[in-house]
Amino acid sequence: MGNVIDFDLHAANQAGEGPVERRRRSGGRAAERQRTAPRGSKYLNLVNPMARSAVLSDDALEAVHQASLTILEEIGMDIILPEARERMKAAGADVTPGTDRVRFDRGLIMEMMASAPSGFTMHARNPARNVDIGGNNLVFAQVASAPFVADREGGRRAGNQEDFRKLVKLAQSYDVIHTTGGYPVEPVDLHASVRHLDCLSDMVKLTDKVFHVYSLGKQRNIDGIEIARIGRGISMEQMEREPSLFTIINTSSPLRLDGPMLQGIIEMSQRNQVVVVTPFTLAGAMAPVTIAGAVVQQNAEALCGIAFTQMVRKGAPVMYGGFTSNVDMKTGAPAFGTPEYMKAVIAGGQLARRYNIPYRTSNTNASNTLDAQAAYESAFSLWALTQAGGNFVMHAAGWSEGGLTASFEKFILDVDMLQMVAEFLTPLDASADALGLDAVRDVGPGGHFFGTPHTLARYETAFYSPILSDWRNFETWSEAGRPTTYDHANRVFKEKLNAYERPPIDPAIEDELDAFVARRKQEGGVPTDF
Amino acid sequence: MGNVIDFDLHAANQAGEGPVERRRRSGGRAAERQRTAPRGSKYLNLVNPMARSAVLSDDALEAVHQASLTILEEIGMDIILPEARERMKAAGADVTPGTDRVRFDRGLIMEMMASAPSGFTMHARNPARNVDIGGNNLVFAQVASAPFVADREGGRRAGNQEDFRKLVKLAQSYDVIHTTGGYPVEPVDLHASVRHLDCLSDMVKLTDKVFHVYSLGKQRNIDGIEIARIGRGISMEQMEREPSLFTIINTSSPLRLDGPMLQGIIEMSQRNQVVVVTPFTLAGAMAPVTIAGAVVQQNAEALCGIAFTQMVRKGAPVMYGGFTSNVDMKTGAPAFGTPEYMKAVIAGGQLARRYNIPYRTSNTNASNTLDAQAAYESAFSLWALTQAGGNFVMHAAGWSEGGLTASFEKFILDVDMLQMVAEFLTPLDASADALGLDAVRDVGPGGHFFGTPHTLARYETAFYSPILSDWRNFETWSEAGRPTTYDHANRVFKEKLNAYERPPIDPAIEDELDAFVARRKQEGGVPTDF
């Protein structure tokens, strides 16, 4: 391919799914997005203008930072990949011969952190779906990696390709879902050796948004990069200039980075693709029982992974991931959306800002169903990550049961809540016209504003119109059978699936993609004994 | 009475409900509260250390302020009480003869605002229950004024004395509910002429917390003040030094103050009791459809009411109440916990801080049941009011259906959420011990923290233990019958009612209270034709 192309979605929309106009990229990014943005889209390119909250004083923030560096310097991390240890040694780290242990001078870590970019753009095959990461930008990614899927009729069950595809289609259906975030549910009916080929091919075809590749052995990363490149119809050189794919790198807490994760960093960072380093530091389980201690450990592990991306390639795009929460001390089960989780999210934001790199957070809850708990734990998560200045929100929609289940109904509930957050973050219009003095003069004491010109000119768009909230009066609501949010979400996800339309794609690209997947399957995919 | 007394609750607790020690007040307030605080109480005297959020720039805040003053100067308010108009005229306002219309020079308004105190203490009959209002303090009041009451078994029904008493007992049962907030449900089985006597008498006997009197004709205010005085066992002089009762003053938006409300200000402010001026400015109905415009009108009405308290008595304790929300433009029904509501709450906080007076907010939602909507609208309300620096939160627990229903289950849900907010606002311990470096050293890479000394020393109190959140795994939860938050809340409110114990009260005070109520009933209570 090698051509710089994108698609005129406006023309495509008018022409249905027929052939779409191809043209060379021209003009600035903003102009281009304008040209290709879906009509009526409202929640692209969100920014968060709110002042950030803090739970750590400046001194405490410095203490957390220094304690993390002390961990890396004195205790070190177990790095379970010889190639990674060699690269670290070459960069100046202290590798204990014959072991996995690597220790990092604090100067080395901070030197590496200094080259991590403060922001970057992730490029989608539809430029209107490009997402800016960092600064005040706020990007929502769909639920990822759930082993189970659930809807009310089908109950909770192991994931399969059909459910995978339905969830991906839903991600495409809402502009407030800016990227997918991995497989929303693990399709276990696809063999693990070729699953990534089918799934990533689906990501390209069923959506026009940025997507994620799992770091489960280097070949998957390489295949994912190639699929993203084909999907965008660009050269590898352009791919390297324009990060178009991301991977989540979880540490194996405490203080360990496993081989596939290290391979993922190497493969992605050396090609300038996006790495999101996210320790999973559950206070009281894989991290100290104190939130401050868990955040210290999170920070040590994040700094190690982020520094490694910069050892692989200076300037490679990377995010600081926070996922510290607490466990239920009665059962050891992870808890989410708790007060402790909120504090950890805000502390993580302070740290990411200290290092001036983008911050990845999550929309979490631990409920087994779509009840009030699912809503308040998610809302508390959204509260914290908004006030923390989270830039990239994984699991923003659909995450249920502490991440074990991707819920169709929860997906809709989350979309509604995300749109409310987006509306909340829209600047308040305080123009003279909005202040409404003339309207107040017109109405005067004791009147009402229902039919005034000021109201009539604005009422259709004045307020957010929620997807699920049922504001009918009690009698009308009772006559309608007393539906709950769960009922409404169940109805809406099916309606939305029925209304789904595939985004336009160049047939030549689709052919190239199919050919690549067929060839790689022919070759046997990837070994599954990693 | 006239004696300065309070009760040693510690001794009382040990002695059950028997005679309690009486003693003279001595020592500072903090020492006294310590002495009398219920053992194990955790959520008294909450403070909010978070930085406040803003939705208005400094310029926009000034524009809202000036527009409000322009309304009061040019349009004015209808003041439906001759005595109030006379007092306003005497203070320098421009009263149009033969009409209700009063206009206020902006200098007069700001002169009055300057004498409103930035904070004060509301005194309960148990000093451990005193609440500080203003500054960083955060006080939660129970749901008030719902015509209906609901629980799962009984459904939604008109309120009666039994339900009223149950809800008041629940308010007493949780420390995070700092005051009651009016009648949680209207007990329509009590005649309106004597309802306030029975209800306020119950407030004194069933709780030891600060309570509210409705401004529905001056005699009710006078009776309420006397009941509060008797309950505290103090002189009227001390009552005047120590505000012990509050009233909500709603404007009749747009731009009108009704007679009973104005009487309420006169009766309460002249005795130095607490007035909470709260316009109910629904954008698109009783206020401009723009949130900025609705906030301008809210501010004009609030400034008018607050200024009047200071005309009645300089320095009288008063709060700035915000209750601006939007309507559902399809039906005209009020919506709550929306993005527009959140912005209005934060704008109100900016205005209250500009005038340096305490800020009253609310925990709202419009759901007809205890579903996800009830939770997310409430959580969004709590998010906004916390970030806004709300000092006094009406309807903090139990408000359902846009305020039409007091829900037993929602009360428990709200208590759980309020406790989570309180925990979130508890400063994060970042001491060297909490940073946990030694614990990380002990465990090292690849271990776990479950059994470490650092964990064992802390795990029982490390995390908030929620009332309702069900964190059991899916299988265990399924075996238990898949209970939702609604199910848990239904169980908990009944358990809590069964465990209720009346707070100790001096029998002499109870006798005096009963005699007063009997006498006032004998006299026929109050006229009901106001």
PDB file of N, CA and C in Angstrom, chain A residues 5-79:
ATOM      1  N   ILE A   5      -3.875   7.612   2.851  1.00  0.00           N
ATOM      2  CA  ILE A   5      -5.283   7.757   2.469  1.00  0.00           C
ATOM      3  C   ILE A   5      -6.154   7.849   3.699  1.00  0.00           C
ATOM      4  N   ASP A   6      -7.271   8.425   3.530  1.00  0.00           N
ATOM      5  CA  ASP A   6      -8.322   8.209   4.497  1.00  0.00           C
ATOM      6  C   ASP A   6      -9.644   8.304   3.760  1.00  0.00           C
ATOM      7  N   PHE A   7     -10.725   8.270   4.466  1.00  0.00           N
ATOM      8  CA  PHE A   7     -12.005   8.103   3.821  1.00  0.00           C
ATOM      9  C   PHE A   7     -12.929   9.248   4.138  1.00  0.00           C
ATOM     10  N   ASP A   8     -13.632   9.668   3.135  1.00  0.00           N
ATOM     11  CA  ASP A   8     -14.587  10.738   3.327  1.00  0.00           C
ATOM     12  C   ASP A   8     -15.877  10.130   3.865  1.00  0.00           C
ATOM     13  N   LEU A   9     -15.968  10.162   5.183  1.00  0.00           N
ATOM     14  CA  LEU A   9     -17.098   9.486   5.816  1.00  0.00           C
ATOM     15  C   LEU A   9     -18.409  10.172   5.479  1.00  0.00           C
ATOM     16  N   HIS A  10     -18.334  11.476   5.288  1.00  0.00           N
ATOM     17  CA  HIS A  10     -19.547  12.210   4.944  1.00  0.00           C
ATOM     18  C   HIS A  10     -20.120  11.672   3.629  1.00  0.00           C
ATOM     19  N   ALA A  11     -19.235  11.577   2.644  1.00  0.00           N
ATOM     20  CA  ALA A  11     -19.662  11.023   1.357  1.00  0.00           C
ATOM     21  C   ALA A  11     -20.114   9.580   1.525  1.00  0.00           C
ATOM     22  N   ALA A  12     -19.360   8.860   2.332  1.00  0.00           N
ATOM     23  CA  ALA A  12     -19.688   7.453   2.535  1.00  0.00           C
ATOM     24  C   ALA A  12     -21.058   7.298   3.178  1.00  0.00           C
ATOM     25  N   ASN A  13     -21.342   8.147   4.146  1.00  0.00           N
ATOM     26  CA  ASN A  13     -22.642   8.056   4.804  1.00  0.00           C
ATOM     27  C   ASN A  13     -23.768   8.289   3.796  1.00  0.00           C
ATOM     28  N   GLN A  14     -23.521   9.243   2.909  1.00  0.00           N
ATOM     29  CA  GLN A  14     -24.554   9.520   1.935  1.00  0.00           C
ATOM     30  C   GLN A  14     -24.701   8.387   0.935  1.00  0.00           C
ATOM     31  N   ALA A  15     -23.612   7.688   0.729  1.00  0.00           N
ATOM     32  CA  ALA A  15     -23.623   6.620  -0.273  1.00  0.00           C
ATOM     33  C   ALA A  15     -23.846   5.254   0.359  1.00  0.00           C
ATOM     34  N   GLY A  16     -24.243   5.220   1.634  1.00  0.00           N
ATOM     35  CA  GLY A  16     -24.396   3.925   2.281  1.00  0.00           C
ATOM     36  C   GLY A  16     -23.044   3.265   2.414  1.00  0.00           C
ATOM     37  N   GLU A  17     -22.971   1.972   2.196  1.00  0.00           N
ATOM     38  CA  GLU A  17     -21.685   1.286   2.334  1.00  0.00           C
ATOM     39  C   GLU A  17     -21.029   1.046   0.983  1.00  0.00           C
ATOM     40  N   GLY A  18     -21.447   1.779  -0.010  1.00  0.00           N
ATOM     41  CA  GLY A  18     -20.869   1.624  -1.334  1.00  0.00           C
ATOM     42  C   GLY A  18     -19.431   2.121  -1.384  1.00  0.00           C
ATOM     43  N   PRO A  19     -18.856   2.171  -2.580  1.00  0.00           N
ATOM     44  CA  PRO A  19     -17.476   2.602  -2.745  1.00  0.00           C
ATOM     45  C   PRO A  19     -17.297   4.008  -2.174  1.00  0.00           C
ATOM     46  N   VAL A  20     -16.198   4.226  -1.528  1.00  0.00           N
ATOM     47  CA  VAL A  20     -15.957   5.530  -0.928  1.00  0.00           C
ATOM     48  C   VAL A  20     -14.807   6.220  -1.633  1.00  0.00           C
ATOM     49  N   GLU A  21     -14.884   7.508  -1.584  1.00  0.00           N
ATOM     50  CA  GLU A  21     -13.873   8.331  -2.226  1.00  0.00           C
ATOM     51  C   GLU A  21     -12.521   8.176  -1.523  1.00  0.00           C
ATOM     52  N   ARG A  22     -11.482   8.004  -2.268  1.00  0.00           N
ATOM     53  CA  ARG A  22     -10.141   7.984  -1.684  1.00  0.00           C
ATOM     54  C   ARG A  22      -9.469   9.302  -2.017  1.00  0.00           C
ATOM     55  N   ARG A  23      -8.759   9.804  -1.068  1.00  0.00           N
ATOM     56  CA  ARG A  23      -8.030  11.031  -1.400  1.00  0.00           C
ATOM     57  C   ARG A  23      -6.808  11.151  -0.503  1.00  0.00           C
ATOM     58  N   ARG A  24      -5.912  11.978  -0.954  1.00  0.00           N
ATOM     59  CA  ARG A  24      -4.679  12.201  -0.203  1.00  0.00           C
ATOM     60  C   ARG A  24      -4.977  13.063   1.017  1.00  0.00           C
ATOM     61  N   ARG A  25      -4.226  12.821   2.057  1.00  0.00           N
ATOM     62  CA  ARG A  25      -4.337  13.647   3.252  1.00  0.00           C
ATOM     63  C   ARG A  25      -3.921  15.076   2.909  1.00  0.00           C
ATOM     64  N   SER A  26      -4.667  16.031   3.333  1.00  0.00           N
ATOM     65  CA  SER A  26      -4.291  17.427   3.108  1.00  0.00           C
ATOM     66  C   SER A  26      -4.904  18.267   4.212  1.00  0.00           C
ATOM     67  N   GLY A  27      -4.314  19.420   4.458  1.00  0.00           N
ATOM     68  CA  GLY A  27      -4.837  20.317   5.483  1.00  0.00           C
ATOM     69  C   GLY A  27      -4.426  19.870   6.868  1.00  0.00           C
ATOM     70  N   GLY A  28      -4.722  20.700   7.848  1.00  0.00           N
ATOM     71  CA  GLY A  28      -4.357  20.413   9.233  1.00  0.00           C
ATOM     72  C   GLY A  28      -5.238  19.327   9.815  1.00  0.00           C
ATOM     73  N   ARG A  29      -4.835  18.887  11.006  1.00  0.00           N
ATOM     74  CA  ARG A  29      -5.563  17.794  11.633  1.00  0.00           C
ATOM     75  C   ARG A  29      -6.995  18.191  11.976  1.00  0.00           C
ATOM     76  N   ALA A  30      -7.147  19.410  12.481  1.00  0.00           N
ATOM     77  CA  ALA A  30      -8.490  19.841  12.894  1.00  0.00           C
ATOM     78  C   ALA A  30      -9.421  19.897  11.684  1.00  0.00           C
ATOM     79  N   ALA A  31      -8.914  20.484  10.613  1.00  0.00           N
ATOM     80  CA  ALA A  31      -9.729  20.582   9.403  1.00  0.00           C
ATOM     81  C   ALA A  31     -10.121  19.196   8.923  1.00  0.00           C
ATOM     82  N   GLU A  32      -9.159  18.290   8.981  1.00  0.00           N
ATOM     83  CA  GLU A  32      -9.403  16.940   8.507  1.00  0.00           C
ATOM     84  C   GLU A  32     -10.466  16.249   9.354  1.00  0.00           C
ATOM     85  N   ARG A  33     -10.360  16.419  10.676  1.00  0.00           N
ATOM     86  CA  ARG A  33     -11.347  15.765  11.537  1.00  0.00           C
ATOM     87  C   ARG A  33     -12.729  16.309  11.278  1.00  0.00           C
ATOM     88  N   GLN A  34     -12.766  17.621  11.123  1.00  0.00           N
ATOM     89  CA  GLN A  34     -14.044  18.253  10.835  1.00  0.00           C
ATOM     90  C   GLN A  34     -14.668  17.587   9.604  1.00  0.00           C
ATOM     91  N   ARG A  35     -13.829  17.387   8.612  1.00  0.00           N
ATOM     92  CA  ARG A  35     -14.321  16.885   7.339  1.00  0.00           C
ATOM     93  C   ARG A  35     -14.869  15.471   7.490  1.00  0.00           C
ATOM     94  N   THR A  36     -14.245  14.698   8.356  1.00  0.00           N
ATOM     95  CA  THR A  36     -14.588  13.284   8.400  1.00  0.00           C
ATOM     96  C   THR A  36     -15.394  12.889   9.637  1.00  0.00           C
ATOM     97  N   ALA A  37     -15.659  13.848  10.518  1.00  0.00           N
ATOM     98  CA  ALA A  37     -16.397  13.485  11.734  1.00  0.00           C
ATOM     99  C   ALA A  37     -17.823  13.069  11.374  1.00  0.00           C
ATOM    100  N   PRO A  38     -18.318  12.038  12.029  1.00  0.00           N
ATOM    101  CA  PRO A  38     -19.700  11.641  11.782  1.00  0.00           C
ATOM    102  C   PRO A  38     -20.625  12.808  12.096  1.00  0.00           C
ATOM    103  N   ARG A  39     -21.636  12.990  11.278  1.00  0.00           N
ATOM    104  CA  ARG A  39     -22.566  14.080  11.545  1.00  0.00           C
ATOM    105  C   ARG A  39     -23.258  13.867  12.879  1.00  0.00           C
ATOM    106  N   GLY A  40     -23.444  14.946  13.610  1.00  0.00           N
ATOM    107  CA  GLY A  40     -24.142  14.856  14.880  1.00  0.00           C
ATOM    108  C   GLY A  40     -23.285  14.358  16.030  1.00  0.00           C
ATOM    109  N   SER A  41     -22.047  14.043  15.744  1.00  0.00           N
ATOM    110  CA  SER A  41     -21.204  13.525  16.825  1.00  0.00           C
ATOM    111  C   SER A  41     -20.926  14.645  17.815  1.00  0.00           C
ATOM    112  N   LYS A  42     -20.915  14.316  19.075  1.00  0.00           N
ATOM    113  CA  LYS A  42     -20.857  15.343  20.103  1.00  0.00           C
ATOM    114  C   LYS A  42     -19.758  15.089  21.114  1.00  0.00           C
ATOM    115  N   TYR A  43     -19.335  13.880  21.220  1.00  0.00           N
ATOM    116  CA  TYR A  43     -18.449  13.540  22.327  1.00  0.00           C
ATOM    117  C   TYR A  43     -17.055  13.117  21.885  1.00  0.00           C
ATOM    118  N   LEU A  44     -16.674  13.532  20.656  1.00  0.00           N
ATOM    119  CA  LEU A  44     -15.293  13.332  20.234  1.00  0.00           C
ATOM    120  C   LEU A  44     -14.433  14.407  20.907  1.00  0.00           C
ATOM    121  N   ASN A  45     -13.149  14.133  21.029  1.00  0.00           N
ATOM    122  CA  ASN A  45     -12.191  15.161  21.469  1.00  0.00           C
ATOM    123  C   ASN A  45     -12.627  15.844  22.767  1.00  0.00           C
ATOM    124  N   LEU A  46     -12.904  15.057  23.789  1.00  0.00           N
ATOM    125  CA  LEU A  46     -13.295  15.629  25.077  1.00  0.00           C
ATOM    126  C   LEU A  46     -12.086  16.236  25.776  1.00  0.00           C
ATOM    127  N   VAL A  47     -12.330  17.344  26.428  1.00  0.00           N
ATOM    128  CA  VAL A  47     -11.303  17.906  27.305  1.00  0.00           C
ATOM    129  C   VAL A  47     -11.896  18.126  28.683  1.00  0.00           C
ATOM    130  N   ASN A  48     -11.035  18.081  29.671  1.00  0.00           N
ATOM    131  CA  ASN A  48     -11.433  18.210  31.067  1.00  0.00           C
ATOM    132  C   ASN A  48     -10.847  19.506  31.626  1.00  0.00           C
ATOM    133  N   PRO A  49     -11.667  20.552  31.703  1.00  0.00           N
ATOM    134  CA  PRO A  49     -11.143  21.841  32.152  1.00  0.00           C
ATOM    135  C   PRO A  49     -11.099  22.000  33.664  1.00  0.00           C
ATOM    136  N   MET A  50     -11.592  20.988  34.404  1.00  0.00           N
ATOM    137  CA  MET A  50     -11.675  21.123  35.862  1.00  0.00           C
ATOM    138  C   MET A  50     -10.279  21.158  36.490  1.00  0.00           C
ATOM    139  N   ALA A  51     -10.137  21.948  37.540  1.00  0.00           N
ATOM    140  CA  ALA A  51      -8.902  21.903  38.325  1.00  0.00           C
ATOM    141  C   ALA A  51      -8.752  20.507  38.918  1.00  0.00           C
ATOM    142  N   ARG A  52      -7.524  20.022  38.977  1.00  0.00           N
ATOM    143  CA  ARG A  52      -7.278  18.668  39.497  1.00  0.00           C
ATOM    144  C   ARG A  52      -7.329  18.655  41.024  1.00  0.00           C
ATOM    145  N   SER A  53      -7.784  17.549  41.568  1.00  0.00           N
ATOM    146  CA  SER A  53      -7.792  17.377  43.019  1.00  0.00           C
ATOM    147  C   SER A  53      -6.494  16.734  43.482  1.00  0.00           C
ATOM    148  N   ALA A  54      -6.230  16.849  44.764  1.00  0.00           N
ATOM    149  CA  ALA A  54      -5.014  16.279  45.351  1.00  0.00           C
ATOM    150  C   ALA A  54      -5.343  15.598  46.668  1.00  0.00           C
ATOM    151  N   VAL A  55      -4.729  14.457  46.916  1.00  0.00           N
ATOM    152  CA  VAL A  55      -4.818  13.823  48.243  1.00  0.00           C
ATOM    153  C   VAL A  55      -3.450  13.771  48.907  1.00  0.00           C
ATOM    154  N   LEU A  56      -2.413  14.111  48.169  1.00  0.00           N
ATOM    155  CA  LEU A  56      -1.057  14.158  48.715  1.00  0.00           C
ATOM    156  C   LEU A  56      -0.590  15.613  48.727  1.00  0.00           C
ATOM    157  N   SER A  57      -0.062  16.049  49.856  1.00  0.00           N
ATOM    158  CA  SER A  57       0.586  17.361  49.904  1.00  0.00           C
ATOM    159  C   SER A  57       1.836  17.307  49.026  1.00  0.00           C
ATOM    160  N   ASP A  58       2.414  18.455  48.733  1.00  0.00           N
ATOM    161  CA  ASP A  58       3.643  18.467  47.941  1.00  0.00           C
ATOM    162  C   ASP A  58       4.725  17.620  48.605  1.00  0.00           C
ATOM    163  N   ASP A  59       4.831  17.738  49.911  1.00  0.00           N
ATOM    164  CA  ASP A  59       5.832  16.949  50.631  1.00  0.00           C
ATOM    165  C   ASP A  59       5.532  15.460  50.540  1.00  0.00           C
ATOM    166  N   ALA A  60       4.258  15.111  50.698  1.00  0.00           N
ATOM    167  CA  ALA A  60       3.882  13.694  50.654  1.00  0.00           C
ATOM    168  C   ALA A  60       4.104  13.132  49.249  1.00  0.00           C
ATOM    169  N   LEU A  61       3.809  13.955  48.246  1.00  0.00           N
ATOM    170  CA  LEU A  61       4.032  13.516  46.863  1.00  0.00           C
ATOM    171  C   LEU A  61       5.512  13.223  46.647  1.00  0.00           C
ATOM    172  N   GLU A  62       6.338  14.093  47.150  1.00  0.00           N
ATOM    173  CA  GLU A  62       7.789  13.889  47.025  1.00  0.00           C
ATOM    174  C   GLU A  62       8.211  12.635  47.804  1.00  0.00           C
ATOM    175  N   ALA A  63       7.615  12.420  48.950  1.00  0.00           N
ATOM    176  CA  ALA A  63       7.967  11.234  49.753  1.00  0.00           C
ATOM    177  C   ALA A  63       7.591   9.952  49.013  1.00  0.00           C
ATOM    178  N   VAL A  64       6.406   9.949  48.379  1.00  0.00           N
ATOM    179  CA  VAL A  64       5.996   8.774  47.602  1.00  0.00           C
ATOM    180  C   VAL A  64       6.982   8.547  46.457  1.00  0.00           C
ATOM    181  N   HIS A  65       7.287   9.613  45.763  1.00  0.00           N
ATOM    182  CA  HIS A  65       8.235   9.549  44.649  1.00  0.00           C
ATOM    183  C   HIS A  65       9.577   8.973  45.109  1.00  0.00           C
ATOM    184  N   GLN A  66      10.109   9.526  46.176  1.00  0.00           N
ATOM    185  CA  GLN A  66      11.432   9.081  46.644  1.00  0.00           C
ATOM    186  C   GLN A  66      11.387   7.637  47.145  1.00  0.00           C
ATOM    187  N   ALA A  67      10.304   7.271  47.827  1.00  0.00           N
ATOM    188  CA  ALA A  67      10.187   5.889  48.317  1.00  0.00           C
ATOM    189  C   ALA A  67      10.166   4.910  47.145  1.00  0.00           C
ATOM    190  N   SER A  68       9.487   5.308  46.060  1.00  0.00           N
ATOM    191  CA  SER A  68       9.434   4.440  44.873  1.00  0.00           C
ATOM    192  C   SER A  68      10.828   4.257  44.289  1.00  0.00           C
ATOM    193  N   LEU A  69      11.572   5.339  44.231  1.00  0.00           N
ATOM    194  CA  LEU A  69      12.928   5.257  43.679  1.00  0.00           C
ATOM    195  C   LEU A  69      13.820   4.417  44.586  1.00  0.00           C
ATOM    196  N   THR A  70      13.586   4.529  45.883  1.00  0.00           N
ATOM    197  CA  THR A  70      14.359   3.700  46.821  1.00  0.00           C
ATOM    198  C   THR A  70      14.076   2.222  46.581  1.00  0.00           C
ATOM    199  N   ILE A  71      12.807   1.894  46.337  1.00  0.00           N
ATOM    200  CA  ILE A  71      12.466   0.497  46.036  1.00  0.00           C
ATOM    201  C   ILE A  71      13.238   0.028  44.809  1.00  0.00           C
ATOM    202  N   LEU A  72      13.235   0.812  43.762  1.00  0.00           N
ATOM    203  CA  LEU A  72      13.892   0.405  42.518  1.00  0.00           C
ATOM    204  C   LEU A  72      15.409   0.334  42.708  1.00  0.00           C
ATOM    205  N   GLU A  73      15.944   1.175  43.558  1.00  0.00           N
ATOM    206  CA  GLU A  73      17.386   1.236  43.789  1.00  0.00           C
ATOM    207  C   GLU A  73      17.845   0.117  44.723  1.00  0.00           C
ATOM    208  N   GLU A  74      17.108  -0.097  45.808  1.00  0.00           N
ATOM    209  CA  GLU A  74      17.575  -1.025  46.845  1.00  0.00           C
ATOM    210  C   GLU A  74      17.028  -2.433  46.685  1.00  0.00           C
ATOM    211  N   ILE A  75      15.747  -2.538  46.325  1.00  0.00           N
ATOM    212  CA  ILE A  75      15.134  -3.868  46.201  1.00  0.00           C
ATOM    213  C   ILE A  75      15.198  -4.324  44.749  1.00  0.00           C
ATOM    214  N   GLY A  76      14.815  -3.438  43.862  1.00  0.00           N
ATOM    215  CA  GLY A  76      14.828  -3.781  42.438  1.00  0.00           C
ATOM    216  C   GLY A  76      13.602  -4.565  42.020  1.00  0.00           C
ATOM    217  N   MET A  77      13.563  -4.958  40.769  1.00  0.00           N
ATOM    218  CA  MET A  77      12.447  -5.712  40.201  1.00  0.00           C
ATOM    219  C   MET A  77      12.981  -7.007  39.608  1.00  0.00           C
ATOM    220  N   ASP A  78      12.138  -8.022  39.567  1.00  0.00           N
ATOM    221  CA  ASP A  78      12.479  -9.236  38.832  1.00  0.00           C
ATOM    222  C   ASP A  78      12.016  -9.059  37.384  1.00  0.00           C
ATOM    223  N   ILE A  79      12.955  -9.158  36.474  1.00  0.00           N
ATOM    224  CA  ILE A  79      12.727  -8.913  35.054  1.00  0.00           C
ATOM    225  C   ILE A  79      12.888 -10.255  34.343  1.00  0.00           C
TER     226      ILE A  79
END
